[in-house]
XYZ file of C-alpha atoms in Angstrom:
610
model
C 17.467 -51.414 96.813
C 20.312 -52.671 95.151
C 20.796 -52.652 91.441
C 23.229 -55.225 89.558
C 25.667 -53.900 87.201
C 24.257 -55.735 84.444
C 20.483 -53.994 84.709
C 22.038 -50.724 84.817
C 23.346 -51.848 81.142
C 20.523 -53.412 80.205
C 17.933 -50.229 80.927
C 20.385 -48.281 78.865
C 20.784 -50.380 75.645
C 17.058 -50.416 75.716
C 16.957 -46.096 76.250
C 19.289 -46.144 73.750
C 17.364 -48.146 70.926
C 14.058 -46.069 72.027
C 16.107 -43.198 70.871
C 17.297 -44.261 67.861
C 13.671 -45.789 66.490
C 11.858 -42.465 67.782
C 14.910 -40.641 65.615
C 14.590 -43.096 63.112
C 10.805 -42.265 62.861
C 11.419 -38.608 63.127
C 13.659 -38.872 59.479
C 11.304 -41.214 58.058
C 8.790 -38.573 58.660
C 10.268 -35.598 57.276
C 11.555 -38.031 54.523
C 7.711 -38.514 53.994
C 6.895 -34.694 54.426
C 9.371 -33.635 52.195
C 8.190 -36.158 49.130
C 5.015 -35.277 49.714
C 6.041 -31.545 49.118
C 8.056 -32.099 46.679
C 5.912 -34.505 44.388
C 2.578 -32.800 45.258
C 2.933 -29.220 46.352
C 5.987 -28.081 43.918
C 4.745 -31.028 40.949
C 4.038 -28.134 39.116
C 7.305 -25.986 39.755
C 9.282 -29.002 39.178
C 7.020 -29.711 35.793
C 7.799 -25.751 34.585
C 11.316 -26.284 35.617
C 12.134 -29.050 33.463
C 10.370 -28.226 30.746
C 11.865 -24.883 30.869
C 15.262 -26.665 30.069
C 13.634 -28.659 27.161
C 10.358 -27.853 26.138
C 10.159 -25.938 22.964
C 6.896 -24.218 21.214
C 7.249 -23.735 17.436
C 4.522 -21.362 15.869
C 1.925 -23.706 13.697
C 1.691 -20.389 11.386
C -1.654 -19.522 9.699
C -1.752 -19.159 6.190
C -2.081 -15.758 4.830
C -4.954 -15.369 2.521
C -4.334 -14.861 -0.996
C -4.269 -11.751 -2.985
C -6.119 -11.929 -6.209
C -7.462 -9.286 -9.035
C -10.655 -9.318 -10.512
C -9.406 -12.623 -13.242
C -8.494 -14.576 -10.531
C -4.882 -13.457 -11.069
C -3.133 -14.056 -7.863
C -1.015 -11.077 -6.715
C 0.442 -12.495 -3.360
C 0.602 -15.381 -1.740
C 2.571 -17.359 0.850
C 5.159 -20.015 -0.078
C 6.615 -22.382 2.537
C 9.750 -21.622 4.146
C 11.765 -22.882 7.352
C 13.116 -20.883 10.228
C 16.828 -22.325 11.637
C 16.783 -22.578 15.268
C 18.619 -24.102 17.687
C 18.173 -24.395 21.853
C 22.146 -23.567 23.039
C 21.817 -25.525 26.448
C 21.318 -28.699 24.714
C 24.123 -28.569 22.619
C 27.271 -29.651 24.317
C 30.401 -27.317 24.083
C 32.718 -29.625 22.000
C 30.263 -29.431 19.488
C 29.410 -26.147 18.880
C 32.656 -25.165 16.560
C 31.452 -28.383 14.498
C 27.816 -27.853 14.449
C 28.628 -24.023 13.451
C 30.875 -24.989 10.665
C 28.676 -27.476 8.896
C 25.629 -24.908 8.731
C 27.924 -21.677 7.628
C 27.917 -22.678 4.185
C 23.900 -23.399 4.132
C 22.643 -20.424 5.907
C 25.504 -17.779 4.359
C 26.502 -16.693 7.931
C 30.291 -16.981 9.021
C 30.949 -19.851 11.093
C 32.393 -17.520 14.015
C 28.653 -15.860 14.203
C 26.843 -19.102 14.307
C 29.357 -20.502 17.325
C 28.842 -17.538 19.048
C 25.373 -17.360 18.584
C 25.289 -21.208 20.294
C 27.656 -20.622 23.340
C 24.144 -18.328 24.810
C 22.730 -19.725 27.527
C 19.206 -19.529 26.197
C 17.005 -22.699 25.429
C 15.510 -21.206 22.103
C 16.923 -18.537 19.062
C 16.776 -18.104 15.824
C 19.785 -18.674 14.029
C 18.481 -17.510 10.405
C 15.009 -16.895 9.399
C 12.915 -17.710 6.155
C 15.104 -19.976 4.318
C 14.057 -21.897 1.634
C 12.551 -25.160 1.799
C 15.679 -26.843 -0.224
C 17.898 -25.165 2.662
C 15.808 -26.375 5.429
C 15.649 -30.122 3.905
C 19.727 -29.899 3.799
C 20.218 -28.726 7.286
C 17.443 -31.535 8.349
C 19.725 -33.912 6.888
C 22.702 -33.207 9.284
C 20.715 -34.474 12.282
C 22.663 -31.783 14.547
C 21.992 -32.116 18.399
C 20.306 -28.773 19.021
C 19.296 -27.508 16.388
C 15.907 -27.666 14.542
C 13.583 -26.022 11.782
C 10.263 -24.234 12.429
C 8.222 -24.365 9.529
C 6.934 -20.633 8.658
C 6.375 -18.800 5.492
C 7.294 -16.178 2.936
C 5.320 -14.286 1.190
C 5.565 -13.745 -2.674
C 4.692 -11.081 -5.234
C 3.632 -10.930 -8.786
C 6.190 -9.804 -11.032
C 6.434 -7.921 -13.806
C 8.094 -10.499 -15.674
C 4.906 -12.594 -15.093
C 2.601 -10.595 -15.964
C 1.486 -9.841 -19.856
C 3.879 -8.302 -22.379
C 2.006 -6.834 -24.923
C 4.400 -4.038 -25.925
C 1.715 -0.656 -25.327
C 3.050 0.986 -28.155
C 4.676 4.045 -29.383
C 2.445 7.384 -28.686
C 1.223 9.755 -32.126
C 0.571 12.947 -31.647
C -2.348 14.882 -33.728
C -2.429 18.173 -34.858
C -2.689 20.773 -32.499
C -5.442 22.722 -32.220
C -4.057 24.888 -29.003
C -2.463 28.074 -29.367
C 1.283 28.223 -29.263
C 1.580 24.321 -28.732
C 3.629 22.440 -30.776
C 4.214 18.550 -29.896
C 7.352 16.949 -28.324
C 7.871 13.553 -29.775
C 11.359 13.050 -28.230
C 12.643 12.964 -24.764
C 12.748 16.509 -23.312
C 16.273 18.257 -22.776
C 18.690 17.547 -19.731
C 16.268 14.181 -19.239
C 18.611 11.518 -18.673
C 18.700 8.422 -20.850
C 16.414 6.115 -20.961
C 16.887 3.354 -18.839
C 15.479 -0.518 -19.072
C 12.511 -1.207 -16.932
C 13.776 -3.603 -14.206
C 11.535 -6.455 -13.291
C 9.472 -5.667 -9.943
C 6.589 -6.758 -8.390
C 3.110 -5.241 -9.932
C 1.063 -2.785 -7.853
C 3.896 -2.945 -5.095
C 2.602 0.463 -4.042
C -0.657 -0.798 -3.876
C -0.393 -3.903 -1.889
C 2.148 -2.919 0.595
C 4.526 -6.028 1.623
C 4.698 -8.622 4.840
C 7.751 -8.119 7.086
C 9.904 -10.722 8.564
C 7.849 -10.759 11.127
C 4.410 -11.459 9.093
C 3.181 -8.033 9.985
C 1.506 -6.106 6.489
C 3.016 -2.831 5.801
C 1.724 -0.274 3.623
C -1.202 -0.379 1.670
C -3.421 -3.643 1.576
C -1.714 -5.553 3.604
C -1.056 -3.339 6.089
C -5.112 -1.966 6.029
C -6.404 -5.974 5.868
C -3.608 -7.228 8.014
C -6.043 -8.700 10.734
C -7.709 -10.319 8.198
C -4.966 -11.814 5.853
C -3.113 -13.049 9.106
C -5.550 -15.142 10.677
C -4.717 -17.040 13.813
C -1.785 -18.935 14.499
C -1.727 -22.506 16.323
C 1.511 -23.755 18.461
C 2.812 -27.429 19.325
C 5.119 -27.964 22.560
C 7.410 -30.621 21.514
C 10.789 -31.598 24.458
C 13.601 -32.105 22.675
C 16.217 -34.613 24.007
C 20.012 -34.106 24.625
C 19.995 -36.517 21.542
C 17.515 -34.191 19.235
C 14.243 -36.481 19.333
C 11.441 -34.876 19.871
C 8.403 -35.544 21.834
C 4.605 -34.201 21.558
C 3.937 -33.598 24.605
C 0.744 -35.426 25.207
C -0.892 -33.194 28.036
C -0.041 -30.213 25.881
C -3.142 -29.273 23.836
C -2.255 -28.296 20.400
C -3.436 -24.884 18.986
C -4.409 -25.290 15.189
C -4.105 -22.320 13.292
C -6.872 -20.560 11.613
C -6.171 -19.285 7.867
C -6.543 -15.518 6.991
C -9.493 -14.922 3.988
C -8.628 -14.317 0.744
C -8.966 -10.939 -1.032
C -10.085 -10.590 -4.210
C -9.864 -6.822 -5.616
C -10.682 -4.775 -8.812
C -7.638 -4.529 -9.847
C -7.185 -5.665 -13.641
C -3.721 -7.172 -13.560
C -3.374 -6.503 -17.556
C -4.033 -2.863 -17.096
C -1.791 -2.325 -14.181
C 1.062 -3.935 -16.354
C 0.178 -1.659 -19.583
C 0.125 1.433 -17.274
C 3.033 0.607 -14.833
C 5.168 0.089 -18.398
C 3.782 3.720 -19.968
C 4.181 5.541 -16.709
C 7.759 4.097 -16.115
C 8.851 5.466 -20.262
C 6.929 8.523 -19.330
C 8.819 9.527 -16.928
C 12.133 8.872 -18.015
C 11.255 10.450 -21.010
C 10.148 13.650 -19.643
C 12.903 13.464 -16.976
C 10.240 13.824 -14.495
C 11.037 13.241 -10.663
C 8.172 10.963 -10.173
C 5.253 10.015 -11.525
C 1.706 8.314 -10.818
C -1.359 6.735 -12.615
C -5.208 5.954 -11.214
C -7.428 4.617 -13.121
C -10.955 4.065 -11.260
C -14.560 2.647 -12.515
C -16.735 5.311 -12.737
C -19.780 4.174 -10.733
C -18.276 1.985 -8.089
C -14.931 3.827 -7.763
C -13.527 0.612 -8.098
C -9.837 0.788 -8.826
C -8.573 -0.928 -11.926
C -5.008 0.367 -12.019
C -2.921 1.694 -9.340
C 1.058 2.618 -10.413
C 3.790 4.605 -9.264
C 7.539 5.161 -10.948
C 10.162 4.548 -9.108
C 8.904 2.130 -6.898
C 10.010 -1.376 -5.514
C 10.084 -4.779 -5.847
C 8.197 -6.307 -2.730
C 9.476 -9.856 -3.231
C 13.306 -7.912 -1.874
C 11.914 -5.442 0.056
C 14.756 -5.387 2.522
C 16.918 -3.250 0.312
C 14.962 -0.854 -0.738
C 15.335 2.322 0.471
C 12.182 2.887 2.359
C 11.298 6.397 0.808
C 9.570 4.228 -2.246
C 7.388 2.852 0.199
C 5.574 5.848 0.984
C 2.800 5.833 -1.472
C 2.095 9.332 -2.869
C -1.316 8.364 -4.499
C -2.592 8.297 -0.855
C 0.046 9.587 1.333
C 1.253 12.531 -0.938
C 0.092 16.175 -0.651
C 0.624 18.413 -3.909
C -0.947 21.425 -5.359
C -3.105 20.120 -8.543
C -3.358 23.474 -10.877
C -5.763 23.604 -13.134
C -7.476 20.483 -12.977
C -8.913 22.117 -10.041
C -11.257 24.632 -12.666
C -13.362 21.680 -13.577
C -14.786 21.931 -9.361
C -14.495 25.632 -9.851
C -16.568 26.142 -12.987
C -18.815 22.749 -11.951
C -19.888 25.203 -8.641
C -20.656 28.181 -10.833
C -22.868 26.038 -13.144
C -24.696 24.283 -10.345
C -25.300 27.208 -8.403
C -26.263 29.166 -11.408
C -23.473 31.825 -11.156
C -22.315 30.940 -14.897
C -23.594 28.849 -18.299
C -21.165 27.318 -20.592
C -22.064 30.498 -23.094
C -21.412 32.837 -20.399
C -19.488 35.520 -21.734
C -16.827 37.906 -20.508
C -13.698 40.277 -21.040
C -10.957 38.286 -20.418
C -7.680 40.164 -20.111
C -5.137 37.460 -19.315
C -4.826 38.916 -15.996
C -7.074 39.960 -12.475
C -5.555 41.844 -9.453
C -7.073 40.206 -5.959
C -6.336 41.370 -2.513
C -3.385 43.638 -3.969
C -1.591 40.676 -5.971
C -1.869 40.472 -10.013
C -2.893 37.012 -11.803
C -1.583 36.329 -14.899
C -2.577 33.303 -17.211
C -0.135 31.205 -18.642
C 0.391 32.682 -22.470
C 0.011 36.509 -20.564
C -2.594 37.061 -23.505
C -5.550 39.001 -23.238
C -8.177 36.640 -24.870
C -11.164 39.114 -25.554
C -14.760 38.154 -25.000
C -14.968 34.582 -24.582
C -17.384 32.516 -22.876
C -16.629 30.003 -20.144
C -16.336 26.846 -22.081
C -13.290 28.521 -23.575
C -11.860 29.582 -20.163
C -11.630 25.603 -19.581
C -9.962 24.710 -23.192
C -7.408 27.274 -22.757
C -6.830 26.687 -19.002
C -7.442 30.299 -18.352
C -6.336 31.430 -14.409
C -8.436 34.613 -14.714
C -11.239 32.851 -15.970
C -11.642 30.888 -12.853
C -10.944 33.542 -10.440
C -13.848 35.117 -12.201
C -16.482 32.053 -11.507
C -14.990 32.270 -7.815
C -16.115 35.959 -7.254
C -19.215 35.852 -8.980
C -20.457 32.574 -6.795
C -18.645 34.094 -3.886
C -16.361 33.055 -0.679
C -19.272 30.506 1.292
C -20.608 28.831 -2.148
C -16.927 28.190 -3.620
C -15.954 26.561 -0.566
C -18.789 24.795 0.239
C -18.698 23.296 -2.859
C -14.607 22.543 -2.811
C -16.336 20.171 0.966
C -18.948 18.635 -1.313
C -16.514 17.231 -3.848
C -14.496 16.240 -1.220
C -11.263 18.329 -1.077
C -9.748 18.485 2.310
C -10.764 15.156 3.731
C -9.798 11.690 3.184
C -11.654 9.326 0.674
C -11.908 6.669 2.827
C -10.198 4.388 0.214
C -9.490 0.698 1.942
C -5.887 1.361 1.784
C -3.280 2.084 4.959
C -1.858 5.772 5.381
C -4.333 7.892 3.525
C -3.530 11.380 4.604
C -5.403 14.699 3.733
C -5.210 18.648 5.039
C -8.310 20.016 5.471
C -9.538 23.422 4.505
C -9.052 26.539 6.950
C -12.338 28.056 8.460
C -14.116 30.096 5.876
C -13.561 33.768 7.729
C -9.749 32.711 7.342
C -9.664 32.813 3.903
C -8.053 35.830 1.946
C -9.133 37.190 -1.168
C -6.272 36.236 -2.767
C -6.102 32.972 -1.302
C -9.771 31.842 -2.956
C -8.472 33.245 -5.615
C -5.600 30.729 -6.362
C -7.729 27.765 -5.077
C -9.972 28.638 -7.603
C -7.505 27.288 -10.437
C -5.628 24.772 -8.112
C -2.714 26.328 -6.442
C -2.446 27.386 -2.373
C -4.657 24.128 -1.720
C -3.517 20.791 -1.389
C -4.686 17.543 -1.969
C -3.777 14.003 -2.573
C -3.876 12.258 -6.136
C -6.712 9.586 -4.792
C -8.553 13.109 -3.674
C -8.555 14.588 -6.736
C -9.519 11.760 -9.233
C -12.115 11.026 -6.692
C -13.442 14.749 -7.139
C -13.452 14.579 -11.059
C -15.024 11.523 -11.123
C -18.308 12.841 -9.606
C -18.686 14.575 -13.217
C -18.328 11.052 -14.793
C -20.814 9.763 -12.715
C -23.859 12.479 -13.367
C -22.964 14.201 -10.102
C -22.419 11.555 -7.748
C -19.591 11.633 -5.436
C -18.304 7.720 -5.292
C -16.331 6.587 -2.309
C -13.025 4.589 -3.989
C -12.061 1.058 -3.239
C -9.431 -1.264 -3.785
C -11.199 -4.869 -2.043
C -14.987 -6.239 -4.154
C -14.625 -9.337 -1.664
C -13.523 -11.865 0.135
C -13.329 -15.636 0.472
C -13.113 -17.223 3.523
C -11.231 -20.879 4.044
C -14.105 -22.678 2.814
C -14.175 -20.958 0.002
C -17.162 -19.095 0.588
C -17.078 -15.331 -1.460
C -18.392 -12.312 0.629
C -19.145 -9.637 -1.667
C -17.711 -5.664 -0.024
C -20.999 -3.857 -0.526
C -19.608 -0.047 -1.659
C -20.371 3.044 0.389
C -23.183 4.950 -0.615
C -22.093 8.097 -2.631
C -23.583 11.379 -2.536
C -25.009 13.724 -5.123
C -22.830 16.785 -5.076
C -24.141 18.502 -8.397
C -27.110 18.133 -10.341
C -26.808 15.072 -13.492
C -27.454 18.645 -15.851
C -24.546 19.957 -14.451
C -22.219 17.012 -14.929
C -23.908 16.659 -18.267
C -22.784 20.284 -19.274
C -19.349 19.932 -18.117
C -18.793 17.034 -19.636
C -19.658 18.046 -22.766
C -17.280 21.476 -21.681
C -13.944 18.754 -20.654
C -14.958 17.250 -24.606
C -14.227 20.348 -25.355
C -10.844 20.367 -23.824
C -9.898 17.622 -25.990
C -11.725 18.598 -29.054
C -10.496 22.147 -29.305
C -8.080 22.966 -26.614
C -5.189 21.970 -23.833
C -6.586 18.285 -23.893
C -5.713 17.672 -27.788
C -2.151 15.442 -27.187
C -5.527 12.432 -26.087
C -7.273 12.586 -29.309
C -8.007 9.847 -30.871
C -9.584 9.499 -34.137
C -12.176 7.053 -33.872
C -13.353 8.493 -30.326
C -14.227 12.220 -32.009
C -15.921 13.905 -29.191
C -15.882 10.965 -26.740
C -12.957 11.911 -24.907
C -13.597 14.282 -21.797
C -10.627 15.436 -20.041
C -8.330 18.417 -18.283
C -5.083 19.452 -18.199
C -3.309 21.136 -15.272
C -0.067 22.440 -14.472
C 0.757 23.528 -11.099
C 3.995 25.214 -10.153
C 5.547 23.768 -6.806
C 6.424 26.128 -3.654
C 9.446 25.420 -2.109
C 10.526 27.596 1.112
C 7.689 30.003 0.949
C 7.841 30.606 -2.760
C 6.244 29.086 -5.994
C 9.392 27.970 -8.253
C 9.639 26.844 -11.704
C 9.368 23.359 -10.882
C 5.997 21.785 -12.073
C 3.566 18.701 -11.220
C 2.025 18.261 -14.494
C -1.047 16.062 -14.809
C -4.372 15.236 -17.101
C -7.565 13.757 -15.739
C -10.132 12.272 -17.885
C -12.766 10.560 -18.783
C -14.303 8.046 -21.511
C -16.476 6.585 -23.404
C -17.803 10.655 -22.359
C -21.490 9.355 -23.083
C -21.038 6.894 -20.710
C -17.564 6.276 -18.957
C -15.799 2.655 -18.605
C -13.220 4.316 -16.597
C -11.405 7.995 -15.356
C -8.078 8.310 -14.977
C -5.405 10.420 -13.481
C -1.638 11.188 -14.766
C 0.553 12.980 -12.879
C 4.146 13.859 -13.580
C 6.246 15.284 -10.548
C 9.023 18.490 -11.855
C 9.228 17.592 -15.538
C 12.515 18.397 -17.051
C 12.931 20.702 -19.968
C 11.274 24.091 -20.882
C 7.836 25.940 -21.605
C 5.744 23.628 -23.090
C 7.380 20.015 -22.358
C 6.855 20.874 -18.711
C 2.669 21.613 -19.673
C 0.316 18.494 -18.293
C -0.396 19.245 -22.715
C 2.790 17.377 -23.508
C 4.739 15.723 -20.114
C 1.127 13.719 -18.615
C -2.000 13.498 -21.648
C 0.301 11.075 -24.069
C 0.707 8.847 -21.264
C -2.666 8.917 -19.871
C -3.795 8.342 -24.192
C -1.497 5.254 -24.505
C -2.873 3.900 -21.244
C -6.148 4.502 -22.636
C -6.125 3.111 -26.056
C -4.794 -0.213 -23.892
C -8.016 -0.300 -21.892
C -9.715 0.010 -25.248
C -8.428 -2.505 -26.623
C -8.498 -4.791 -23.346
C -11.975 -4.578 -22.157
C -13.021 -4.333 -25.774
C -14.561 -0.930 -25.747
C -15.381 -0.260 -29.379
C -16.979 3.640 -30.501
């Protein structure tokens, strides 16, 4: 069969457009496919990827709860403050030089910083942090492309400038009814002058501070930090190549959840009047360091809580971070002869002594090959044990130690406590604990037995003394008597149930023996004449060991005691390497006058009258 030229050309024109629409409906297909893949099996990839180059998510931050004392003072709080930041890959690159030059001057960073910080390829950084709300409102104003605040907050402290000014007043000195002692109404020798009291932020020890990153450090807010933080919320804005910003509205927003409020014992007054003695106490003495605790007898609720030097937590950043180590809780030291009153409170409660007990004291005892001299190296005669205590005797306690015997002096050193932690609601609390019992050497007990060779911390120790204020009950310490929650609802801390550690007849008898101490012996530099035989108290000197050896460096202290019939309060002074010689070094002359002028302030505050 013959085909015509012009069918040949026809069949292929029409092969030819078969191919091209079954090509044409390949492409549209994979067109099709590809859509499809992109716009429903990556939609989420492709969602994440742009918002990845402009979707931002600034903190909602949660208000930290309120630190108050036991007035309704407030301590801390937060105040509002913006963090700078600024998302580099929407800023173009001609304008970084500008944009960095017009915030230099606002934010105190060099302009060559701040354009180097923007030429990052990031989406998000911080360009300065915590700046104040008059700062933030000025760099608002400038409407840069790329840059943006996050509101946040600061926290702020209490200072001392705040707080009251009653002056506490100049210390005066009775007569002396201690051997040898003779008062020291001017600042010891080699103690440097005496320097003006800086303003700083009250209790700083005591309530720790909030880093830059609102994390509490050191003592209540580090220990509460959970609960002062609360929960933070977050927004996720986009921001535009032209700085608007947009909620997103398939973005559920977080709302932040406040932290609770703490409310504490703390007497604000009383911390003032003792932060102000302790700080002219030490200068005057020349001492190192020094500390004051003053607790409520029968819920070891603290009322006062101050150490010199310390710092001012509103400008923490500069400190040097030694002063935030708080020695109260964190701070191991030998205590010396404040020790005797667990020593001689053993011997009366397990019967081994009575406060008439009589003996030959010779001003010195040889123990495990190693002689024990008291302090004036004076044989003393036959004297009973109350007199042991006024004078501060060493040999005198060594004696109560070996007639009660290795297992009863150490059990009772557990019972009051020594060589554990208190358990005090604050962060760091350290203790060393005792060795095992068949450890001990003779001499060893020996020592303990009048406060040196055993360590403790200061909360420790007032915690142990104050079981004689209390009729024999061991009370845990505490720094938090509630909390109130953002609704203002108060939830009362219950306290820890204490334990009896002596009998109430032998707290009662030494009492009446640390009276004596006041009345008639080491204690006198804290009498006060319309308080005659209401003061109950104990000195102690302890000298400190450096490199194996005890050296002629000191941590003098007095612990006491008062109304003594029924106590309002106890309270611990300690001094840290006194400066001068003999006596101005003695817990007589370099602690008791502070702890009296302290004292006469709480008096006079909570209106204590005789």
């Amino acid at each position: 069969m013959e085909v015509s030229g012009a069918g040949v050309m026809e069949s292929r024109g029409r092969l030819r457009v078969f191919w091209l629409m079954t090509a044409a409906g390949v492409l549209a297909s994979i067109l099709v496919l590809r859509l499809a893949y992109w716009q429903v099996a990556q939609h989420g990839r492709i969602t994440a990827l742009a918002a990845a180059q402009h979707q931002v998510t600034f903190k909602l931050p949660a208000h930290r709860g309120r630190i108050l004392d036991r007035n309704g003072q407030l301590l801390a709080t937060d105040t509002p403050v913006y963090n700078v930041v600024a998302a580099p890959n929407l800023i173009p690159a001609q304008q970084r030089q500008d944009i960095a030059n017009r915030l230099s001057p606002l934010l105190g960073i060099d302009a060559a910083q701040v354009a180097t910080q923007l030429t990052q390829p990031l989406k998000f950084l911080y360009l300065k942090r915590k700046v104040a709300q008059d700062v933030g409102d000025r760099v608002a104003a400038l409407h840069l492309t790329g840059i943006a605040l996050e509101a946040d907050t600061k926290r702020a402290y209490l200072t001392s400038v705040d707080a009251p000014t009653t002056n506490p007043g100049p210390i005066v000195l009775p007569a002396s009814p201690f051997p040898l002692a003779s008062p020291s109404p001017s600042p010891s020798p080699g103690a440097p002058p005496m320097a003006p009291i800086l303003p700083h932020s009250l209790a700083s020890n005591l309530l720790g501070f909030v880093n830059d990153d609102g994390g509490g450090q050191y003592g209540i807010e580090q220990f509460y930090d959970k609960q002062l933080h609360g929960t933070d919320g977050l927004e996720s804005t986009l921001k535009t190549g032209a700085d608007q910003t947009i909620v997103l509205s398939d973005q559920k927003r977080q709302e932040p959840k406040n932290g609770v409020d703490l409310q504490l014992a703390l007497d604000s007054q009383i911390q003032f009047f003792a932060e102000q003695a302790l700080a002219q106490g030490v200068q005057k003495t020349g001492a190192e360091s020094g500390s004051v605790i003053v607790m409520e007898p029968s819920t070891g609720n603290i009322i006062a809580w101050a150490d010199y030097p310390s710092f001012d937590a509103n400008s923490f950043g500069g400190t040097d971070g030694k002063l935030f180590t708080d020695p109260i809780v964190s701070g191991l030291y030998e205590p010396g002869s404040v020790m005797k009153i667990v020593t001689l409170s053993g011997g009366l409660d397990d019967h081994a002594i009575t406060p008439d007990y009589t003996f030959n004291e010779t001003g010195a005892v040889s123990v495990g090959g190693f002689t024990i001299h008291d302090w004036d190296n004076k044989a003393h005669g036959n004297i009973s044990m109350t007199r042991v205590l006024e004078l501060s005797l060493n040999a005198g306690a060594v004696k109560v130690q070996q007639m009660e015997g290795a297992p009863n002096f150490l059990t009772y050193l557990q019972r009051f406590g020594i060589g554990r932690p208190t358990g005090i609601d604050l962060a760091n609390e350290t203790s060393q604990a005792l060795p095992p019992a068949p450890s001990w050497h003779a001499s060893e007990l020996a020592t303990a037995s009048f406060g040196q060779g055993v360590v403790v911390t200061p909360i420790e120790m007032i915690t142990a003394v104050n079981a004689v204020a209390t009729g024999g009950r061991l009370v845990q310490p505490r720094v938090v008597m509630s909390t109130i929650d953002d609704s203002g609802n108060r939830h009362d801390v219950a306290p820890q149930a204490d334990v009896q550690v002596v009998g109430p007849d032998t707290a009662a008898q030494m009492r009446q023996m640390m009276i004596s101490v006041v009345e008639h012996g080491s204690g006198w530099t804290t009498q006060m004449p319309a308080w005659k035989n209401r003061i109950a108290g104990k000195t102690g000197t302890a000298n400190i060991p450096e490199n194996g050896k005890y050296t002629d460096k000191v941590v003098a202290s007095f612990v006491g005691f008062m109304p003594a019939d029924n106590p309002r309060f106890t309270m611990l002074v300690i001094m840290r390497k006194p400066q001068g010689g003999g006596f101005q070094q003695e817990g007589t002359f370099a602690a008791a006058p502070v702890w009296k002028q302290i004292a006469q302030q709480i008096l006079a505050q909570w209106h204590i009258t005789p």
